[in-house]
Amino acid sequence: MQSRQQARPPEGAPVSELRERPTVLRITEVGEEILRRSCRTATEEDFGSERLARLIDDMFATMHVADGCGLAANQVDVDLRLFVYDCPDDDGVRHTGHILNPVIEEQDPGRALIEETEGCLSVPGAGTKLARPARTVVRGVNQHGEAITIEGAGYFARCLQHETDHLNGGLYIDRLSARDRKRMMKQTADRREKVFAERAAKAARLAGAADRVS
Ligand code: NI
């Protein structure tokens, strides 16, 4: 999910023990089939693997370069029920991590909704207000296959819902009226090139900084 401008994580902050410099991956865009797929459930074959650890590192790097606060595996063209996040809640507390096979706990039908601006790295340059439940509980497993539960409130709750939607083949624009959806598609058509240029410039800056350190 797209970050709010004021909530951008500090550049270069360590996110995990990196084995080697992670790779910034291409982010898939609305219209690509993989974003409409219900992704593959992670299994024992995935858990604890170097390949999975590497993918998580690469997804963090990709998310940071794109100024995102959440990123799902099918957004980097990988068919797997996995997302990463680095997202502030409404109290300014930063939440960072990953989850596989996430399932959103059933929500009270009388739950409180909050409306906030939402965007998506796969719909580059677009964003609009959308109402979502103010609190979310997601259950799944970590990269070692151990059960985890993530509770989120405010903007972080929104992120958890948005990323879980991705793994079910959903995009936030599906939750909009036809008119608003059309407006988002117009915005992304107008702004995507600029967003791609910004991402490329930031990737080059970070690569340059890493070269100077190493
Ligand atoms: Ni998204």
PDB file of C-alpha atoms and ligand atoms in Angstrom:
ATOM      1  CA  MET A   1       0.000   0.000   0.000  1.00  0.00           C
ATOM      2  CA  GLN A   2       1.133   3.544  -0.658  1.00  0.00           C
ATOM      3  CA  SER A   3       2.564   5.387   2.370  1.00  0.00           C
ATOM      4  CA  ARG A   4       1.118   8.565   3.690  1.00  0.00           C
ATOM      5  CA  GLN A   5       3.701  11.239   3.038  1.00  0.00           C
ATOM      6  CA  GLN A   6       4.218  12.165   6.689  1.00  0.00           C
ATOM      7  CA  ALA A   7       4.644   8.546   7.720  1.00  0.00           C
ATOM      8  CA  ARG A   8       7.558   7.621   5.464  1.00  0.00           C
ATOM      9  CA  PRO A   9      10.061   5.310   7.185  1.00  0.00           C
ATOM     10  CA  PRO A  10      13.634   6.597   7.459  1.00  0.00           C
ATOM     11  CA  GLU A  11      15.717   5.675   4.447  1.00  0.00           C
ATOM     12  CA  GLY A  12      18.380   3.093   5.060  1.00  0.00           C
ATOM     13  CA  ALA A  13      16.883   1.822   8.320  1.00  0.00           C
ATOM     14  CA  PRO A  14      17.796  -1.832   8.919  1.00  0.00           C
ATOM     15  CA  VAL A  15      14.806  -4.107   8.441  1.00  0.00           C
ATOM     16  CA  SER A  16      16.357  -7.538   8.946  1.00  0.00           C
ATOM     17  CA  GLU A  17      19.702  -9.278   8.943  1.00  0.00           C
ATOM     18  CA  LEU A  18      20.652  -8.996   5.324  1.00  0.00           C
ATOM     19  CA  ARG A  19      22.746 -11.776   3.867  1.00  0.00           C
ATOM     20  CA  GLU A  20      23.715  -9.641   0.920  1.00  0.00           C
ATOM     21  CA  ARG A  21      22.367  -6.529  -0.652  1.00  0.00           C
ATOM     22  CA  PRO A  22      18.733  -7.156  -1.563  1.00  0.00           C
ATOM     23  CA  THR A  23      17.420  -6.746  -5.082  1.00  0.00           C
ATOM     24  CA  VAL A  24      14.794  -4.155  -5.925  1.00  0.00           C
ATOM     25  CA  LEU A  25      12.176  -6.052  -7.907  1.00  0.00           C
ATOM     26  CA  ARG A  26       9.768  -4.801 -10.553  1.00  0.00           C
ATOM     27  CA  ILE A  27       6.337  -3.983  -9.113  1.00  0.00           C
ATOM     28  CA  THR A  28       3.440  -5.417 -11.103  1.00  0.00           C
ATOM     29  CA  GLU A  29       0.742  -3.040 -12.271  1.00  0.00           C
ATOM     30  CA  VAL A  30      -3.040  -3.108 -12.455  1.00  0.00           C
ATOM     31  CA  GLY A  31      -4.000  -5.048 -15.586  1.00  0.00           C
ATOM     32  CA  GLU A  32      -1.461  -7.831 -14.976  1.00  0.00           C
ATOM     33  CA  GLU A  33      -3.026 -11.240 -14.437  1.00  0.00           C
ATOM     34  CA  ILE A  34      -1.027 -12.169 -11.317  1.00  0.00           C
ATOM     35  CA  LEU A  35      -2.691  -9.340  -9.349  1.00  0.00           C
ATOM     36  CA  ARG A  36      -6.061 -11.000  -9.991  1.00  0.00           C
ATOM     37  CA  ARG A  37      -4.958 -14.425  -8.799  1.00  0.00           C
ATOM     38  CA  SER A  38      -5.715 -15.980  -5.441  1.00  0.00           C
ATOM     39  CA  CYS A  39      -2.127 -16.767  -4.493  1.00  0.00           C
ATOM     40  CA  ARG A  40      -0.590 -20.101  -3.570  1.00  0.00           C
ATOM     41  CA  THR A  41      -0.626 -21.142   0.088  1.00  0.00           C
ATOM     42  CA  ALA A  42       2.879 -21.368   1.590  1.00  0.00           C
ATOM     43  CA  THR A  43       3.855 -24.906   2.652  1.00  0.00           C
ATOM     44  CA  GLU A  44       6.579 -26.765   4.545  1.00  0.00           C
ATOM     45  CA  GLU A  45       8.711 -26.597   1.393  1.00  0.00           C
ATOM     46  CA  ASP A  46       8.753 -22.804   1.699  1.00  0.00           C
ATOM     47  CA  PHE A  47       9.251 -22.471   5.452  1.00  0.00           C
ATOM     48  CA  GLY A  48      12.804 -21.869   6.610  1.00  0.00           C
ATOM     49  CA  SER A  49      14.137 -21.771   3.052  1.00  0.00           C
ATOM     50  CA  GLU A  50      16.871 -19.400   1.922  1.00  0.00           C
ATOM     51  CA  ARG A  51      14.719 -18.596  -1.118  1.00  0.00           C
ATOM     52  CA  LEU A  52      11.884 -17.335   1.109  1.00  0.00           C
ATOM     53  CA  ALA A  53      14.242 -15.310   3.342  1.00  0.00           C
ATOM     54  CA  ARG A  54      15.752 -13.727   0.252  1.00  0.00           C
ATOM     55  CA  LEU A  55      12.319 -12.923  -1.182  1.00  0.00           C
ATOM     56  CA  ILE A  56      11.297 -11.188   2.055  1.00  0.00           C
ATOM     57  CA  ASP A  57      14.474  -9.059   2.004  1.00  0.00           C
ATOM     58  CA  ASP A  58      13.938  -8.190  -1.655  1.00  0.00           C
ATOM     59  CA  MET A  59      10.311  -7.250  -0.974  1.00  0.00           C
ATOM     60  CA  PHE A  60      11.370  -4.895   1.854  1.00  0.00           C
ATOM     61  CA  ALA A  61      13.898  -3.220  -0.427  1.00  0.00           C
ATOM     62  CA  THR A  62      11.323  -2.932  -3.198  1.00  0.00           C
ATOM     63  CA  MET A  63       8.706  -1.490  -0.838  1.00  0.00           C
ATOM     64  CA  HIS A  64      11.114   1.117   0.563  1.00  0.00           C
ATOM     65  CA  VAL A  65      12.274   2.286  -2.851  1.00  0.00           C
ATOM     66  CA  ALA A  66       8.634   2.786  -3.827  1.00  0.00           C
ATOM     67  CA  ASP A  67       7.789   4.574  -0.524  1.00  0.00           C
ATOM     68  CA  GLY A  68       5.256   1.889   0.303  1.00  0.00           C
ATOM     69  CA  CYS A  69       4.059   0.730   3.722  1.00  0.00           C
ATOM     70  CA  GLY A  70       2.988  -2.745   2.570  1.00  0.00           C
ATOM     71  CA  LEU A  71       3.744  -5.063  -0.344  1.00  0.00           C
ATOM     72  CA  ALA A  72       2.246  -8.405  -1.342  1.00  0.00           C
ATOM     73  CA  ALA A  73       4.192 -11.139  -3.176  1.00  0.00           C
ATOM     74  CA  ASN A  74       2.032 -10.988  -6.306  1.00  0.00           C
ATOM     75  CA  GLN A  75       3.054  -7.327  -6.547  1.00  0.00           C
ATOM     76  CA  VAL A  76       6.577  -8.576  -7.329  1.00  0.00           C
ATOM     77  CA  ASP A  77       5.243 -11.274  -9.665  1.00  0.00           C
ATOM     78  CA  VAL A  78       5.511 -14.110  -7.138  1.00  0.00           C
ATOM     79  CA  ASP A  79       2.546 -16.425  -6.622  1.00  0.00           C
ATOM     80  CA  LEU A  80       2.681 -16.895  -2.838  1.00  0.00           C
ATOM     81  CA  ARG A  81       0.494 -15.877   0.112  1.00  0.00           C
ATOM     82  CA  LEU A  82       3.043 -13.494   1.663  1.00  0.00           C
ATOM     83  CA  PHE A  83       3.149  -9.810   2.419  1.00  0.00           C
ATOM     84  CA  VAL A  84       5.595  -7.465   4.149  1.00  0.00           C
ATOM     85  CA  TYR A  85       4.814  -4.227   5.938  1.00  0.00           C
ATOM     86  CA  ASP A  86       6.551  -1.220   7.449  1.00  0.00           C
ATOM     87  CA  CYS A  87       3.676   0.902   8.532  1.00  0.00           C
ATOM     88  CA  PRO A  88       2.854   3.431  11.235  1.00  0.00           C
ATOM     89  CA  ASP A  89      -0.378   3.279  13.196  1.00  0.00           C
ATOM     90  CA  ASP A  90      -2.370   6.381  14.095  1.00  0.00           C
ATOM     91  CA  ASP A  91      -0.278   6.868  17.268  1.00  0.00           C
ATOM     92  CA  GLY A  92       2.894   7.047  15.160  1.00  0.00           C
ATOM     93  CA  VAL A  93       4.123   3.618  16.308  1.00  0.00           C
ATOM     94  CA  ARG A  94       5.997   1.861  13.509  1.00  0.00           C
ATOM     95  CA  HIS A  95       5.069  -1.762  12.768  1.00  0.00           C
ATOM     96  CA  THR A  96       7.361  -3.833  10.593  1.00  0.00           C
ATOM     97  CA  GLY A  97       7.285  -7.504   9.637  1.00  0.00           C
ATOM     98  CA  HIS A  98       5.977 -10.163   7.305  1.00  0.00           C
ATOM     99  CA  ILE A  99       3.238 -12.798   7.344  1.00  0.00           C
ATOM    100  CA  LEU A 100       2.422 -15.836   5.227  1.00  0.00           C
ATOM    101  CA  ASN A 101      -1.009 -17.372   4.685  1.00  0.00           C
ATOM    102  CA  PRO A 102      -2.769 -14.424   6.362  1.00  0.00           C
ATOM    103  CA  VAL A 103      -6.432 -14.760   7.285  1.00  0.00           C
ATOM    104  CA  ILE A 104      -8.417 -11.832   8.613  1.00  0.00           C
ATOM    105  CA  GLU A 105     -10.393 -12.682  11.707  1.00  0.00           C
ATOM    106  CA  GLU A 106     -14.084 -12.275  11.172  1.00  0.00           C
ATOM    107  CA  GLN A 107     -15.162  -8.791  12.063  1.00  0.00           C
ATOM    108  CA  ASP A 108     -18.098  -7.610  14.080  1.00  0.00           C
ATOM    109  CA  PRO A 109     -20.740  -6.445  11.574  1.00  0.00           C
ATOM    110  CA  GLY A 110     -21.331  -3.399  13.783  1.00  0.00           C
ATOM    111  CA  ARG A 111     -17.655  -2.468  13.663  1.00  0.00           C
ATOM    112  CA  ALA A 112     -16.434   1.083  13.380  1.00  0.00           C
ATOM    113  CA  LEU A 113     -15.295   2.215   9.949  1.00  0.00           C
ATOM    114  CA  ILE A 114     -12.799   4.953   9.271  1.00  0.00           C
ATOM    115  CA  GLU A 115     -12.305   6.796   6.030  1.00  0.00           C
ATOM    116  CA  GLU A 116      -8.740   7.580   4.967  1.00  0.00           C
ATOM    117  CA  THR A 117      -6.841   8.120   1.758  1.00  0.00           C
ATOM    118  CA  GLU A 118      -5.595   4.853   0.309  1.00  0.00           C
ATOM    119  CA  GLY A 119      -3.359   4.067  -2.626  1.00  0.00           C
ATOM    120  CA  CYS A 120      -1.496   1.075  -4.023  1.00  0.00           C
ATOM    121  CA  LEU A 121       1.991   0.651  -5.474  1.00  0.00           C
ATOM    122  CA  SER A 122       0.386  -1.363  -8.297  1.00  0.00           C
ATOM    123  CA  VAL A 123      -1.916   1.552  -9.183  1.00  0.00           C
ATOM    124  CA  PRO A 124       0.922   4.097  -9.233  1.00  0.00           C
ATOM    125  CA  GLY A 125       0.119   7.742  -8.647  1.00  0.00           C
ATOM    126  CA  ALA A 126      -3.563   7.250  -7.736  1.00  0.00           C
ATOM    127  CA  GLY A 127      -5.274   7.500  -4.358  1.00  0.00           C
ATOM    128  CA  THR A 128      -8.645   8.235  -2.832  1.00  0.00           C
ATOM    129  CA  LYS A 129     -10.679   8.053   0.371  1.00  0.00           C
ATOM    130  CA  LEU A 130     -11.987   4.629   1.294  1.00  0.00           C
ATOM    131  CA  ALA A 131     -13.881   3.437   4.392  1.00  0.00           C
ATOM    132  CA  ARG A 132     -12.494   0.364   6.166  1.00  0.00           C
ATOM    133  CA  PRO A 133     -12.801  -1.219   9.624  1.00  0.00           C
ATOM    134  CA  ALA A 134     -10.753   0.671  12.215  1.00  0.00           C
ATOM    135  CA  ARG A 135      -9.280  -2.482  13.771  1.00  0.00           C
ATOM    136  CA  THR A 136      -8.066  -5.754  12.265  1.00  0.00           C
ATOM    137  CA  VAL A 137      -6.672  -9.036  13.543  1.00  0.00           C
ATOM    138  CA  VAL A 138      -4.740 -11.187  11.060  1.00  0.00           C
ATOM    139  CA  ARG A 139      -3.582 -14.730  11.756  1.00  0.00           C
ATOM    140  CA  GLY A 140      -0.933 -16.592   9.767  1.00  0.00           C
ATOM    141  CA  VAL A 141       2.622 -17.873  10.041  1.00  0.00           C
ATOM    142  CA  ASN A 142       6.132 -16.422   9.857  1.00  0.00           C
ATOM    143  CA  GLN A 143       8.900 -17.529   7.489  1.00  0.00           C
ATOM    144  CA  HIS A 144       9.636 -20.507   9.743  1.00  0.00           C
ATOM    145  CA  GLY A 145       6.023 -21.663   9.686  1.00  0.00           C
ATOM    146  CA  GLU A 146       5.337 -20.556  13.281  1.00  0.00           C
ATOM    147  CA  ALA A 147       1.867 -19.221  14.063  1.00  0.00           C
ATOM    148  CA  ILE A 148       1.637 -15.448  14.457  1.00  0.00           C
ATOM    149  CA  THR A 149      -1.151 -12.976  15.095  1.00  0.00           C
ATOM    150  CA  ILE A 150      -0.947  -9.328  14.097  1.00  0.00           C
ATOM    151  CA  GLU A 151      -3.354  -6.785  15.531  1.00  0.00           C
ATOM    152  CA  GLY A 152      -3.658  -3.438  13.873  1.00  0.00           C
ATOM    153  CA  ALA A 153      -5.549  -0.217  14.447  1.00  0.00           C
ATOM    154  CA  GLY A 154      -6.016   2.860  12.295  1.00  0.00           C
ATOM    155  CA  TYR A 155      -3.783   3.143   9.251  1.00  0.00           C
ATOM    156  CA  PHE A 156      -1.972  -0.095  10.112  1.00  0.00           C
ATOM    157  CA  ALA A 157      -5.300  -1.958  10.191  1.00  0.00           C
ATOM    158  CA  ARG A 158      -5.988  -0.561   6.731  1.00  0.00           C
ATOM    159  CA  CYS A 159      -2.608  -1.816   5.500  1.00  0.00           C
ATOM    160  CA  LEU A 160      -3.217  -5.348   6.829  1.00  0.00           C
ATOM    161  CA  GLN A 161      -6.592  -5.482   5.074  1.00  0.00           C
ATOM    162  CA  HIS A 162      -5.245  -4.032   1.826  1.00  0.00           C
ATOM    163  CA  GLU A 163      -2.366  -6.531   1.631  1.00  0.00           C
ATOM    164  CA  THR A 164      -4.546  -9.520   2.510  1.00  0.00           C
ATOM    165  CA  ASP A 165      -6.923  -8.438  -0.286  1.00  0.00           C
ATOM    166  CA  HIS A 166      -3.992  -8.572  -2.735  1.00  0.00           C
ATOM    167  CA  LEU A 167      -3.341 -12.236  -1.935  1.00  0.00           C
ATOM    168  CA  ASN A 168      -6.976 -12.997  -2.742  1.00  0.00           C
ATOM    169  CA  GLY A 169      -6.629 -11.274  -6.124  1.00  0.00           C
ATOM    170  CA  GLY A 170      -8.247  -8.043  -4.917  1.00  0.00           C
ATOM    171  CA  LEU A 171      -7.300  -4.399  -5.369  1.00  0.00           C
ATOM    172  CA  TYR A 172      -8.615  -1.457  -3.366  1.00  0.00           C
ATOM    173  CA  ILE A 173     -10.169  -0.010  -6.525  1.00  0.00           C
ATOM    174  CA  ASP A 174     -12.601  -2.961  -6.493  1.00  0.00           C
ATOM    175  CA  ARG A 175     -14.107  -1.422  -3.346  1.00  0.00           C
ATOM    176  CA  LEU A 176     -14.834   1.904  -5.052  1.00  0.00           C
ATOM    177  CA  SER A 177     -17.831   3.059  -7.055  1.00  0.00           C
ATOM    178  CA  ALA A 178     -17.481   2.664 -10.840  1.00  0.00           C
ATOM    179  CA  ARG A 179     -17.049   6.410 -11.095  1.00  0.00           C
ATOM    180  CA  ASP A 180     -14.228   6.570  -8.519  1.00  0.00           C
ATOM    181  CA  ARG A 181     -12.557   3.530 -10.040  1.00  0.00           C
ATOM    182  CA  LYS A 182     -12.528   5.262 -13.408  1.00  0.00           C
ATOM    183  CA  ARG A 183     -11.036   8.347 -11.765  1.00  0.00           C
ATOM    184  CA  MET A 184      -8.243   6.222 -10.242  1.00  0.00           C
ATOM    185  CA  MET A 185      -7.452   4.660 -13.624  1.00  0.00           C
ATOM    186  CA  LYS A 186      -7.247   8.127 -15.150  1.00  0.00           C
ATOM    187  CA  GLN A 187      -4.947   9.314 -12.342  1.00  0.00           C
ATOM    188  CA  THR A 188      -2.594   6.377 -12.740  1.00  0.00           C
ATOM    189  CA  ALA A 189      -2.495   6.774 -16.533  1.00  0.00           C
ATOM    190  CA  ASP A 190      -1.514  10.432 -16.053  1.00  0.00           C
ATOM    191  CA  ARG A 191       1.016   9.932 -13.243  1.00  0.00           C
ATOM    192  CA  ARG A 192       2.582   6.499 -13.577  1.00  0.00           C
ATOM    193  CA  GLU A 193       5.607   7.606 -15.617  1.00  0.00           C
ATOM    194  CA  LYS A 194       6.491  10.229 -13.025  1.00  0.00           C
ATOM    195  CA  VAL A 195       6.151   7.671 -10.203  1.00  0.00           C
ATOM    196  CA  PHE A 196       8.382   5.181 -12.061  1.00  0.00           C
ATOM    197  CA  ALA A 197      11.020   7.886 -12.557  1.00  0.00           C
ATOM    198  CA  GLU A 198      10.932   8.707  -8.830  1.00  0.00           C
ATOM    199  CA  ARG A 199      11.327   5.032  -7.895  1.00  0.00           C
ATOM    200  CA  ALA A 200      14.260   4.613 -10.303  1.00  0.00           C
ATOM    201  CA  ALA A 201      15.957   7.729  -8.933  1.00  0.00           C
ATOM    202  CA  LYS A 202      15.573   6.540  -5.341  1.00  0.00           C
ATOM    203  CA  ALA A 203      16.866   3.043  -6.204  1.00  0.00           C
ATOM    204  CA  ALA A 204      19.932   4.615  -7.840  1.00  0.00           C
ATOM    205  CA  ARG A 205      20.487   6.889  -4.821  1.00  0.00           C
ATOM    206  CA  LEU A 206      20.322   3.981  -2.376  1.00  0.00           C
ATOM    207  CA  ALA A 207      22.602   1.823  -4.546  1.00  0.00           C
ATOM    208  CA  GLY A 208      25.092   4.694  -4.691  1.00  0.00           C
ATOM    209  CA  ALA A 209      24.979   5.112  -0.904  1.00  0.00           C
ATOM    210  CA  ALA A 210      25.538   1.372  -0.394  1.00  0.00           C
ATOM    211  CA  ASP A 211      28.554   1.463  -2.754  1.00  0.00           C
ATOM    212  CA  ARG A 212      30.095   4.252  -0.702  1.00  0.00           C
ATOM    213  CA  VAL A 213      29.671   2.275   2.545  1.00  0.00           C
ATOM    214  CA  SER A 214      30.876  -1.097   1.281  1.00  0.00           C
TER     215      SER A 214
HETATM  216 NI    NI B   1      -1.552  -2.458  -2.927  1.00  0.00          NI
END
